[in-house]
Protein backbone atom coordinates (compact mmCIF):
# COMPACT_ATOMS: atom_id res chain seq x y z
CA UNK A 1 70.32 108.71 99.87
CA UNK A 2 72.50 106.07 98.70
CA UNK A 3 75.51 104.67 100.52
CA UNK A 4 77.69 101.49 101.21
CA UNK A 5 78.13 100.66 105.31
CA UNK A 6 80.94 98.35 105.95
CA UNK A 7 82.47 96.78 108.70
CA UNK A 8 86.23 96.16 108.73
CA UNK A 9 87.86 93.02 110.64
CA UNK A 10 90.94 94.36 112.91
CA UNK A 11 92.53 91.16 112.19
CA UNK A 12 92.99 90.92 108.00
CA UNK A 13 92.33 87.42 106.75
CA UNK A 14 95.13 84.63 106.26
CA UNK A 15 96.28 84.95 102.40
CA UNK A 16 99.42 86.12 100.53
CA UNK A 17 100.94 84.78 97.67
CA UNK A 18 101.33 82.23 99.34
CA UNK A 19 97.73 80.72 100.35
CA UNK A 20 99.33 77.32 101.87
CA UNK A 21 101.46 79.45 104.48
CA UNK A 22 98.34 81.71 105.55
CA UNK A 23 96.38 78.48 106.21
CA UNK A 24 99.32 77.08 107.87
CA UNK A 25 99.37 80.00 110.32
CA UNK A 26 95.38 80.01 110.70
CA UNK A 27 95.85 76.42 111.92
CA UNK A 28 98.38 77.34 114.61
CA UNK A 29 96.58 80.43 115.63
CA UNK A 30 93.16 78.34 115.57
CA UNK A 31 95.43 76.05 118.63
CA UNK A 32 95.07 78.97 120.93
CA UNK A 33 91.62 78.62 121.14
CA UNK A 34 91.29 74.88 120.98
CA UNK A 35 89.19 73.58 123.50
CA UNK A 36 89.62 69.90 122.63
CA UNK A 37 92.78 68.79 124.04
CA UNK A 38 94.25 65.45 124.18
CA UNK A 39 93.14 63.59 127.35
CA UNK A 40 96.34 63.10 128.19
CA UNK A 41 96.70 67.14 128.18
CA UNK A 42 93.72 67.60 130.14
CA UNK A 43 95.01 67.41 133.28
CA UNK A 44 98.28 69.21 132.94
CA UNK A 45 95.73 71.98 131.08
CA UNK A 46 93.51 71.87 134.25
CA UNK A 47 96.14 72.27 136.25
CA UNK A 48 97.86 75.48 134.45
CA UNK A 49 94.15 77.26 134.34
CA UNK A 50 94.45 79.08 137.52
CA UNK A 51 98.04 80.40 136.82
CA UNK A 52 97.17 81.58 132.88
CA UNK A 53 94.84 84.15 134.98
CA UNK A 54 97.90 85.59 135.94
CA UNK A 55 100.13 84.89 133.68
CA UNK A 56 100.63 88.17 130.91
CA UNK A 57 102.38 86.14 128.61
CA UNK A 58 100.99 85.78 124.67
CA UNK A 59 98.17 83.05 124.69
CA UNK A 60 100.49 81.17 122.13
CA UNK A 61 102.63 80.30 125.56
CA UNK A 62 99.81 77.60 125.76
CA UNK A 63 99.77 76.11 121.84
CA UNK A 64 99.02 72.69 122.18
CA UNK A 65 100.65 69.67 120.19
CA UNK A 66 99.04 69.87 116.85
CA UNK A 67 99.81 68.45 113.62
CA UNK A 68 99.11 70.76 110.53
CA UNK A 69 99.86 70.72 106.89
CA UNK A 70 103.42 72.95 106.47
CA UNK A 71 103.51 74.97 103.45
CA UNK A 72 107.39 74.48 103.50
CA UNK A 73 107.01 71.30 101.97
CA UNK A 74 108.45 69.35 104.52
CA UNK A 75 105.66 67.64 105.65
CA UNK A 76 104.07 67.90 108.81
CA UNK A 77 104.85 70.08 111.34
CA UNK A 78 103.86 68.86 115.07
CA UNK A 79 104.83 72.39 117.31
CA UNK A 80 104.92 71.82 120.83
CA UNK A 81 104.40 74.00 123.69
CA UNK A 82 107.00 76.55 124.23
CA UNK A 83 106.94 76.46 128.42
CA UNK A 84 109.68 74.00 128.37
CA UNK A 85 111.89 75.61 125.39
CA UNK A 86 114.58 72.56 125.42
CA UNK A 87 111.45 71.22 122.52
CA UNK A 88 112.25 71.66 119.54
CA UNK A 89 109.68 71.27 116.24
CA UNK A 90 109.37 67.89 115.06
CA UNK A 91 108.97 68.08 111.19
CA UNK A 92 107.58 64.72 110.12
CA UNK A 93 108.37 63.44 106.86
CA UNK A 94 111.82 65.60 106.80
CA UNK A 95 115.18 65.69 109.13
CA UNK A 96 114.82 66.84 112.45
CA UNK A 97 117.64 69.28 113.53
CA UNK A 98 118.00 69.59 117.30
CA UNK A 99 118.96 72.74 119.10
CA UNK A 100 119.78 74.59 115.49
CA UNK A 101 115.84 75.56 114.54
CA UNK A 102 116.88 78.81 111.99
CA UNK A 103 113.82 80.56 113.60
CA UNK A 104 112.23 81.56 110.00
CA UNK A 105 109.72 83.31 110.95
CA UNK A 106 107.32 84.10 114.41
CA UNK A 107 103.91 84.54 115.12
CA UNK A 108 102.83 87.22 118.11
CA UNK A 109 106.95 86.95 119.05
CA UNK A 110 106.72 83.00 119.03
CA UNK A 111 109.26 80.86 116.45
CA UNK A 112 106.15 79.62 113.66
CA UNK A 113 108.79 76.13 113.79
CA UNK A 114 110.11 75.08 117.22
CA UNK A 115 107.30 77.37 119.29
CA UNK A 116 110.11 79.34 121.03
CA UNK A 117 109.74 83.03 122.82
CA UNK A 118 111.88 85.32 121.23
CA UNK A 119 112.51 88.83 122.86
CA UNK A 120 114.71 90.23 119.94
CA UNK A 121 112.82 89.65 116.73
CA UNK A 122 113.73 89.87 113.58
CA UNK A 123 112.77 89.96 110.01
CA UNK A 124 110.21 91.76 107.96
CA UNK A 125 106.88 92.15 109.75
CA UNK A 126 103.97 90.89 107.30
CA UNK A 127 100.55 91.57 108.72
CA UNK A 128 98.61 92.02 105.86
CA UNK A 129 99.08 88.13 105.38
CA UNK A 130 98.44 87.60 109.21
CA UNK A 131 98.74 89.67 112.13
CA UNK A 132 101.87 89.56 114.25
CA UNK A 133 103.55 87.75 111.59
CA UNK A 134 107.13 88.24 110.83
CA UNK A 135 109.66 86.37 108.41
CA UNK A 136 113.38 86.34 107.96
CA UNK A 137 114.77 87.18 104.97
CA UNK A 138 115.90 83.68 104.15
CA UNK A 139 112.21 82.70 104.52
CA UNK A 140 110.83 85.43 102.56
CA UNK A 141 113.28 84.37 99.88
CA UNK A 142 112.30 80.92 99.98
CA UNK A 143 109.11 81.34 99.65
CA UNK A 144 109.04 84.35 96.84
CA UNK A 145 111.18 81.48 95.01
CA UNK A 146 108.50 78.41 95.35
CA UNK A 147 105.60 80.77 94.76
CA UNK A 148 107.60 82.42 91.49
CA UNK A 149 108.11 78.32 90.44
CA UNK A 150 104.20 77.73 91.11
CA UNK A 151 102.89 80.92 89.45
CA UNK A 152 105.51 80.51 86.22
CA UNK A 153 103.54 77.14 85.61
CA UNK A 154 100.01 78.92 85.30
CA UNK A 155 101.99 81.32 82.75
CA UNK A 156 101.30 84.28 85.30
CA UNK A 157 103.01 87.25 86.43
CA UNK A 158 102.60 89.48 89.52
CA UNK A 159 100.53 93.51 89.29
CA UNK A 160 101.03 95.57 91.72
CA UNK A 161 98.28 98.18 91.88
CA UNK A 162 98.11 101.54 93.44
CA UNK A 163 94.60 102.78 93.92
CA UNK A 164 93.87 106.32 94.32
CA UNK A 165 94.27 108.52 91.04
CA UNK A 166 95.05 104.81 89.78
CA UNK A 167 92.24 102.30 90.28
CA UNK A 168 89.68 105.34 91.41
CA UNK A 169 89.47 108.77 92.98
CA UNK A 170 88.00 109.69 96.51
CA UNK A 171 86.86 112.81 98.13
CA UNK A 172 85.81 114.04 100.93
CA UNK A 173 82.15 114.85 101.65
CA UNK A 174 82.98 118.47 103.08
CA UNK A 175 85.00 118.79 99.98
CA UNK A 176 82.38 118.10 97.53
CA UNK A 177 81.81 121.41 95.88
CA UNK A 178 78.71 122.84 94.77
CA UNK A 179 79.17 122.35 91.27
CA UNK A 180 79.37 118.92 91.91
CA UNK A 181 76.33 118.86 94.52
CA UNK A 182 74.64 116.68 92.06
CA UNK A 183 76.49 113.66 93.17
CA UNK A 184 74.40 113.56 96.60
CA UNK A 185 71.59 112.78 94.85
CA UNK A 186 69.49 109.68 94.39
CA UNK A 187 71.22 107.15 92.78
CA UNK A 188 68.24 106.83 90.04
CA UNK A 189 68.70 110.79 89.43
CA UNK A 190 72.20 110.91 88.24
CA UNK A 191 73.49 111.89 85.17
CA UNK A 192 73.45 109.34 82.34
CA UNK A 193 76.91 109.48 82.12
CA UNK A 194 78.85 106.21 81.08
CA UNK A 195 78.32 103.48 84.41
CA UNK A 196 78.41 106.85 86.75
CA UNK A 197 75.15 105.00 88.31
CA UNK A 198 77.35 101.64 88.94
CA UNK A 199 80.54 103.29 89.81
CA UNK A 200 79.92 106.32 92.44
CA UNK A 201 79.78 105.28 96.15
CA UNK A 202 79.26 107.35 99.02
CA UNK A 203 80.77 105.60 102.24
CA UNK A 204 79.29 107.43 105.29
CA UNK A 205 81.02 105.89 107.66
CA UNK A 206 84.45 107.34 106.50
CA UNK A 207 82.81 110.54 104.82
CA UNK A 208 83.89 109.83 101.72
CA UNK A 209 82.73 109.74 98.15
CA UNK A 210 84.55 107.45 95.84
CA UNK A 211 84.41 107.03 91.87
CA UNK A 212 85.73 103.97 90.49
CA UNK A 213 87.87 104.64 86.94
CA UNK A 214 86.13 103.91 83.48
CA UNK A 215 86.74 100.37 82.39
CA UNK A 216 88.63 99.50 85.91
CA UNK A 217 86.11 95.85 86.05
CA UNK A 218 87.07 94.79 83.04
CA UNK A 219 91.10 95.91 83.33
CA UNK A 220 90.88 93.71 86.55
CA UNK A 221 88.86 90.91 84.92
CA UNK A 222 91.62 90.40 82.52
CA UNK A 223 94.63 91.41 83.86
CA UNK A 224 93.91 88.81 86.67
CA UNK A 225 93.88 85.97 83.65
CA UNK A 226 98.07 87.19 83.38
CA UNK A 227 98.74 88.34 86.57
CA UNK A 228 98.43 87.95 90.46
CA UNK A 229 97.08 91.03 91.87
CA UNK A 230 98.61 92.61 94.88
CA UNK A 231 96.53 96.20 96.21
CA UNK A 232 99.16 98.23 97.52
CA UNK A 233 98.42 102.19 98.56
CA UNK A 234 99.35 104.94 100.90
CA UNK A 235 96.05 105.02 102.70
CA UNK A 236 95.08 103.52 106.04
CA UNK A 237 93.88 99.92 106.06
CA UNK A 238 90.33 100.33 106.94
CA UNK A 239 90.41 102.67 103.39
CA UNK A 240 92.37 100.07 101.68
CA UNK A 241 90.07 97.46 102.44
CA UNK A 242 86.97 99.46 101.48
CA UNK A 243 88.31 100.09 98.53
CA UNK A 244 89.29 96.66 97.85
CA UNK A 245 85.46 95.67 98.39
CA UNK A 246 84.61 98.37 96.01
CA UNK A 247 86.70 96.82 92.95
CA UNK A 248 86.27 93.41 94.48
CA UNK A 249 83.28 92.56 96.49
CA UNK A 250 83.06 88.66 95.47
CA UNK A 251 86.85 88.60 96.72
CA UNK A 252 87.91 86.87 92.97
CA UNK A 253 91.18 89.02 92.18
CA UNK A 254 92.82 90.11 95.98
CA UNK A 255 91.90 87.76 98.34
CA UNK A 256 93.85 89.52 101.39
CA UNK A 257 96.57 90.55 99.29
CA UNK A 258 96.03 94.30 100.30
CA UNK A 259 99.02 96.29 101.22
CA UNK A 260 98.41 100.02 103.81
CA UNK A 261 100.59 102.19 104.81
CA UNK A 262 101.04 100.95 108.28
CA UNK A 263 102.79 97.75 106.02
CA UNK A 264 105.91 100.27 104.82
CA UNK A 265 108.70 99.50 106.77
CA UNK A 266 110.13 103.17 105.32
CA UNK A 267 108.45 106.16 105.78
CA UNK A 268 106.52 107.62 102.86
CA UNK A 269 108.07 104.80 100.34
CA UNK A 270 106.59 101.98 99.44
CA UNK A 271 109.09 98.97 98.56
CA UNK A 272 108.39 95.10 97.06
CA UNK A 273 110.33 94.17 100.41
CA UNK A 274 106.72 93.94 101.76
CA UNK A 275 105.66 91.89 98.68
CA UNK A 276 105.74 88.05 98.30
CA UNK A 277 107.11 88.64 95.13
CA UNK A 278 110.37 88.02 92.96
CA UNK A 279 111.05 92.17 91.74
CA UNK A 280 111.65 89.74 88.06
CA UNK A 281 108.52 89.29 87.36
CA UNK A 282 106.39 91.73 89.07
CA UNK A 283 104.73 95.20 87.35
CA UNK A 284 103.62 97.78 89.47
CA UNK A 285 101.14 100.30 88.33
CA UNK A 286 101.33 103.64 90.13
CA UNK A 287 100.85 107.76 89.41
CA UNK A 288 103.71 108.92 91.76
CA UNK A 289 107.27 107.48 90.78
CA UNK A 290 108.67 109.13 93.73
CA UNK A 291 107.43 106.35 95.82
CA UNK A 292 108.55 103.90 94.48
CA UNK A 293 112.16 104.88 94.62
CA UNK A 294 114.15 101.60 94.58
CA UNK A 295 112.06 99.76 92.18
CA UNK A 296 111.30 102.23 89.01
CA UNK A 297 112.48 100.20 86.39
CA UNK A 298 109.50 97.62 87.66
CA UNK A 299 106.81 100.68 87.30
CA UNK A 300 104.42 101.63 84.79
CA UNK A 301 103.29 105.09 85.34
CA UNK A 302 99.99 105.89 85.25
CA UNK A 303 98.20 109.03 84.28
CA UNK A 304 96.43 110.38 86.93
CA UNK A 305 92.18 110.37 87.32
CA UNK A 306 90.98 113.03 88.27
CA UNK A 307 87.57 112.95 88.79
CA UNK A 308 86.62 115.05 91.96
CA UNK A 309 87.15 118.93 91.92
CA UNK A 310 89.46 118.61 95.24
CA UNK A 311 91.43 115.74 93.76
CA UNK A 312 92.20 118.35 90.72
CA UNK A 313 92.75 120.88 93.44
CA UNK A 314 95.26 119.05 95.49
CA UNK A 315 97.53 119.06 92.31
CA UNK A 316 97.54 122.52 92.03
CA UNK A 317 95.50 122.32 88.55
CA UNK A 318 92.96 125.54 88.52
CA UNK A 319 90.76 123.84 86.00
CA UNK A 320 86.99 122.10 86.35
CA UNK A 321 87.06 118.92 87.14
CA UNK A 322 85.46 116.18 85.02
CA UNK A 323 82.46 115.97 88.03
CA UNK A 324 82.29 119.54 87.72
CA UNK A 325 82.02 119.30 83.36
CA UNK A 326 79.18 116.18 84.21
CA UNK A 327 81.45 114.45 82.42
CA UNK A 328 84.07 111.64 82.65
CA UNK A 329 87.64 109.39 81.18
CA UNK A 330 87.26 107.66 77.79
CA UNK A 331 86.23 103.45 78.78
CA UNK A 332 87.74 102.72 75.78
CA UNK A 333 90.35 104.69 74.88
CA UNK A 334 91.36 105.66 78.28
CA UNK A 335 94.19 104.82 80.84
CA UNK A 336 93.41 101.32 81.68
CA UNK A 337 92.28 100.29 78.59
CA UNK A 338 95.64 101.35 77.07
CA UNK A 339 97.92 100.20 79.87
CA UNK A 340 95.57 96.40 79.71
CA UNK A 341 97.05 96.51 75.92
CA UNK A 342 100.83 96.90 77.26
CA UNK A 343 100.44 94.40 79.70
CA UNK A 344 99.39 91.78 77.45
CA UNK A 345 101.99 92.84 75.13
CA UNK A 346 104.35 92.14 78.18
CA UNK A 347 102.62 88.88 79.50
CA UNK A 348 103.46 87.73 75.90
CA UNK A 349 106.75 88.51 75.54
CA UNK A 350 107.71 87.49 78.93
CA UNK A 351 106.31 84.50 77.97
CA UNK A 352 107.68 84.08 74.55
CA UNK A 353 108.27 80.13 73.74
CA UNK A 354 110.48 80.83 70.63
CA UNK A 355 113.25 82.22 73.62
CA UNK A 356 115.59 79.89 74.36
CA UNK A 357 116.24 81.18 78.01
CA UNK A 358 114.71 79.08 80.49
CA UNK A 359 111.29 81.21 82.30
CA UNK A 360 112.93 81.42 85.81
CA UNK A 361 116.00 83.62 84.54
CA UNK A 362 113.93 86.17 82.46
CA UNK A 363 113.43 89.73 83.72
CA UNK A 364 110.00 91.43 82.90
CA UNK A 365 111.98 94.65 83.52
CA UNK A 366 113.54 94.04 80.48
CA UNK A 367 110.81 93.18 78.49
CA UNK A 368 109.55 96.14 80.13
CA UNK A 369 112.53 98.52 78.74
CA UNK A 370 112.48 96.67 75.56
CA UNK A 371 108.97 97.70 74.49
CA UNK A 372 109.28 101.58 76.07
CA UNK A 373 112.27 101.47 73.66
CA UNK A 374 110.02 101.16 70.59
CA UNK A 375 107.91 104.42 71.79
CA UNK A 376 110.37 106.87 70.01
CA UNK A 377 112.35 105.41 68.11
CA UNK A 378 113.87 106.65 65.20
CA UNK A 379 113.08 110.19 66.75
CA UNK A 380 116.60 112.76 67.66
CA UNK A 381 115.00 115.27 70.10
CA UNK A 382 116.73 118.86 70.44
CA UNK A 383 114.85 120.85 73.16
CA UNK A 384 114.70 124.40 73.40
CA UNK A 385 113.65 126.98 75.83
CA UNK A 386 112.77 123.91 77.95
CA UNK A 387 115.67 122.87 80.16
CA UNK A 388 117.17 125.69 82.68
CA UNK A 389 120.43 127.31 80.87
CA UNK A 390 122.67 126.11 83.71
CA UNK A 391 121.32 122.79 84.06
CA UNK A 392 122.80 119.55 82.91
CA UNK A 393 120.28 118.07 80.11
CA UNK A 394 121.50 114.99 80.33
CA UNK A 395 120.04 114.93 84.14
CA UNK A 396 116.78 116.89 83.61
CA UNK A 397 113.60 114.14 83.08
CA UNK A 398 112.17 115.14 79.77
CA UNK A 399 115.89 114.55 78.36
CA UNK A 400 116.16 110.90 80.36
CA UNK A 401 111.86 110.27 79.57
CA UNK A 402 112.56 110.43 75.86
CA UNK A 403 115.79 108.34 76.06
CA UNK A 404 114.27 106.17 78.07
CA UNK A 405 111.13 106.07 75.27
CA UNK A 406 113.90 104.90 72.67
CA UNK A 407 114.80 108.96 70.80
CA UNK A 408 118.25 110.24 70.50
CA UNK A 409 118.79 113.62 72.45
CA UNK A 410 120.93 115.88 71.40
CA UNK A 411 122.58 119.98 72.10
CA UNK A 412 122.55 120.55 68.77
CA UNK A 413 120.80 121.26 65.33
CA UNK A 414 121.86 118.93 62.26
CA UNK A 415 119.90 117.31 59.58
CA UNK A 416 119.30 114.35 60.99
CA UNK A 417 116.94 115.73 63.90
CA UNK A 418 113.48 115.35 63.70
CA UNK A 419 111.65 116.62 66.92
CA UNK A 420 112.53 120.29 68.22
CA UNK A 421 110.65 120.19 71.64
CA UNK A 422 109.91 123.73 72.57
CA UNK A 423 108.16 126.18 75.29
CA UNK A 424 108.02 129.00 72.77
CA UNK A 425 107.94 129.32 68.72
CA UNK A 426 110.29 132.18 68.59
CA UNK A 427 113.73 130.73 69.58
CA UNK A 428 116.37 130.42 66.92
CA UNK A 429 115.95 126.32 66.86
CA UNK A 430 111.91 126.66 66.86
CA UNK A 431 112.43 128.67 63.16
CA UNK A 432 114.90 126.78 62.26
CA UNK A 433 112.30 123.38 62.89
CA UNK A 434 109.72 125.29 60.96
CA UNK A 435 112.33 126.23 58.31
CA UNK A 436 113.15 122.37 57.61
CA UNK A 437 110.13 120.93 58.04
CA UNK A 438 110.67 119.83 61.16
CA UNK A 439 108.38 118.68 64.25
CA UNK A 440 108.04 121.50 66.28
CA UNK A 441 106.41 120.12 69.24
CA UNK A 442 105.05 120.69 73.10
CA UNK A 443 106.87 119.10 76.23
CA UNK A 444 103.73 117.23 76.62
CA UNK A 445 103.92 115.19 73.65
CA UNK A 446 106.57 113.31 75.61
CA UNK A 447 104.66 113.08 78.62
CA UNK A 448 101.92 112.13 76.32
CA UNK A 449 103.17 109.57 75.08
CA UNK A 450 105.28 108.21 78.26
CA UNK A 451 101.63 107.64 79.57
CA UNK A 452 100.10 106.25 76.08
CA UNK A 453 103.06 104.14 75.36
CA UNK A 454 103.13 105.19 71.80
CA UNK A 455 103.99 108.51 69.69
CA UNK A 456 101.06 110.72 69.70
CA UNK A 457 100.35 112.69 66.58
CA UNK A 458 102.91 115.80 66.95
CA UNK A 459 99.94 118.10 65.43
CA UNK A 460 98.37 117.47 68.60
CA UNK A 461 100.97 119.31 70.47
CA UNK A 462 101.36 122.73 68.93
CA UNK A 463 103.55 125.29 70.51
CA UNK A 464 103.01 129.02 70.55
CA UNK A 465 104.90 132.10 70.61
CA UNK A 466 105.99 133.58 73.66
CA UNK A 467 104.22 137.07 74.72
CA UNK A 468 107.55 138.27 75.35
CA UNK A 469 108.71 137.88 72.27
């Protein structure tokens, strides 16, 4: 029987976008620890031994004076003690500002600058980059602003990347069905199906099986040559990190920049608040919009992969699943390979040098809007039999997806409509498409092509007379 064991670190290693500040905060945490003190410390440590034993205080109470690199830029940072908290941080190489430390961030409830206790702390909690870490907001935006500066230089933009029905698809080992019992198998006695041998895993120790998506190594080997890649999912971290060893086991495209659930500061949302990013130049690639409520116009919607019988189930679809048909997504023609295609398209018009606009005031969101613009255009959609009779069509999201893919919508027939999107052949407007030579087309063609970023071949979407009728 084939399987993957894995052991998962409680504390996730010191990276971000920002690889200077995580090895900034391993040095200070690494001070805890340090048995090497100055000998002139050694006897005031000596002394203090007994009363640590007692004392329930955070071990960072007894950071000793250390100099380590700052990735502020400001030069060195020398943090003292915080037992007597009249110190305050001496920043060498840069002004030093008594009593008036700004507090930017803490580690385990300590001030990362001037080593103070704080009771009441503030800021965005961050510890996927390091645990107990927190940042203000000032901080955050300092640093999303020096990292967008760096990053801009090596003509890269930031992917944010859900992974289940995304990346890959996971199931549950009791929910394996019989259909699909094959999967259990040896790995040798699998199905010759396109890498199905390379790409199944069974984890054990989380009773799970997990498939990784057709052409998902290559998507990540070159969307990592454009982009900084971010993980960020709904599922617990130990999953997350599996996962993230799955799709990344020499640790080239994530590092530790792996985003849970337990990192959401809102409750079943996820939000680039959490992100070391600027929201101007960052993608996200995700199959539930919902989630991502305050930051659609940065998403790129996915189709979902479903290649497990309960992932299918779960949706409601009452269909075999692609395990279940031995079979499995196009590598070459399917999701990722399409949605690689759009993001270069984006990476180069981001990155356009005839614009005269200077890099750090661009928006990929617009360059994002421009090209789902080009999807339909030229296309006036009237939709019939689709949209409830009592229901503004303006507001329903087949009427806003196809405006949003670049078509005019409309109530009405005239000549100049070309699309009648229809549930059934036998309305009025269905004849009168078929009449004129109109396309007489499926709902799904604009979901279709939503997902494809392109207009599919109407002929593919046929619509049929109700049995009503």
């Amino acid at each position: 029987m084939w399987s993957i064991e894995m052991s998962i670190s409680d504390s996730p290693a010191a990276s971000s976008s920002s690889d200077d500040l995580a090895a900034f905060l391993d040095a200070e945490l690494d001070t805890i620890s340090d048995a090497s003190a100055d000998s002139e410390e050694s006897v005031e440590e000596d002394e203090s031994d007994d009363a640590d034993e007692n004392n329930s205080e955070s071990g960072l109470e007894r950071v000793k004076r250390r100099k380590v690199e700052s990735s502020e830029g400001e030069g060195l940072i020398t943090l003292r003690s915080s037992s007597s908290q009249g110190e305050q941080a001496e920043v060498l190489g840069g002004s030093s500002t008594k009593n008036t430390c700004p507090h930017p961030g803490f580690i385990a409830g300590m001030c990362m600058r001037c080593g103070k206790k704080m009771e009441d702390e503030s800021g965005v909690a961050l510890g996927y980059i390091h645990k107990n870490l927190r940042l203000g907001n000032d901080e955050i935006a300092r640093v999303r602003d020096k990292d967008l500066k760096d990053l801009l230089r090596k003509k890269k933009l930031y992917l944010v990347l859900d992974l289940d029905h995304t990346l890959l698809n996971s199931a549950r080992l009791p929910d394996i069905t019989v259909e699909e019992g094959y999967l259990n198998g040896q790995r040798d006695s699998l199905p010759d199906l396109d890498n199905l041998k390379t790409s199944l895993f069974r984890l054990d120790w989380m009773q799970m099986m997990t498939k990784l998506r057709p052409f998902v190594h290559t998507f990540l080997k070159e969307a990592s040559n454009l982009f900084e890649l971010y993980i960020y999912t709904m599922g617990e971290r130990p999953y997350a990190l599996a996962m993230a060893d799955l799709l990344d086991p020499g640790c080239v495209y994530f590092n530790s920049r792996i985003i849970a659930q337990g990192d959401c500061t809102q409750r079943h949302q996820k939000g680039l608040d959490v992100v070391m990013v600027q929201e101007s130049a960052v993608i996200i690639l995700d199959d539930t919009e919902a989630v991502w409520g305050k930051h659609k116009e940065n998403l790129i919607l996915m189709e979902r992969y479903h290649f497990f019988a309960s992932s299918c189930k779960s949706f409601g679809f009452n269909c075999k699943s692609l395990s279940e048909l031995k079979s499995d997504e196009s590598e070459t023609e399917g999701a990722l390979a399409t949605v690689l295609k759009i993001l270069q398209q984006i990476h180069s018009l981001f990155f356009d040098e005839e614009r005269q606009d200077k890099l750090e005031d661009r928006d990929v969101r617009q360059v994002l809007k421009t090209i789902q613009k080009k999807v339909l255009k030229d296309c006036k959609i009237v939709f019939t039999r689709v949209i409830p009779t009592n229901f503004p069509p303006e507001h329903h999201s087949l009427w806003k997806a196809a405006e949003q893919l670049g078509a005019t919508c409309s109530r009405e027939l005239d000549p100049s409509v070309t699309h009648v999107v229809s549930m059934d052949a036998g309305t009025d407007k269905s004849r009168w498409a078929l009449q004129e030579k109109k396309h007489l087309v499926h709902p799904r063609w604009i979901e279709a092509s939503k997902y494809m970023w392109q207009k599919l071949p109407e002929e593919n979407f046929p619509v049929s007379k109700s049995k009503d009728k």
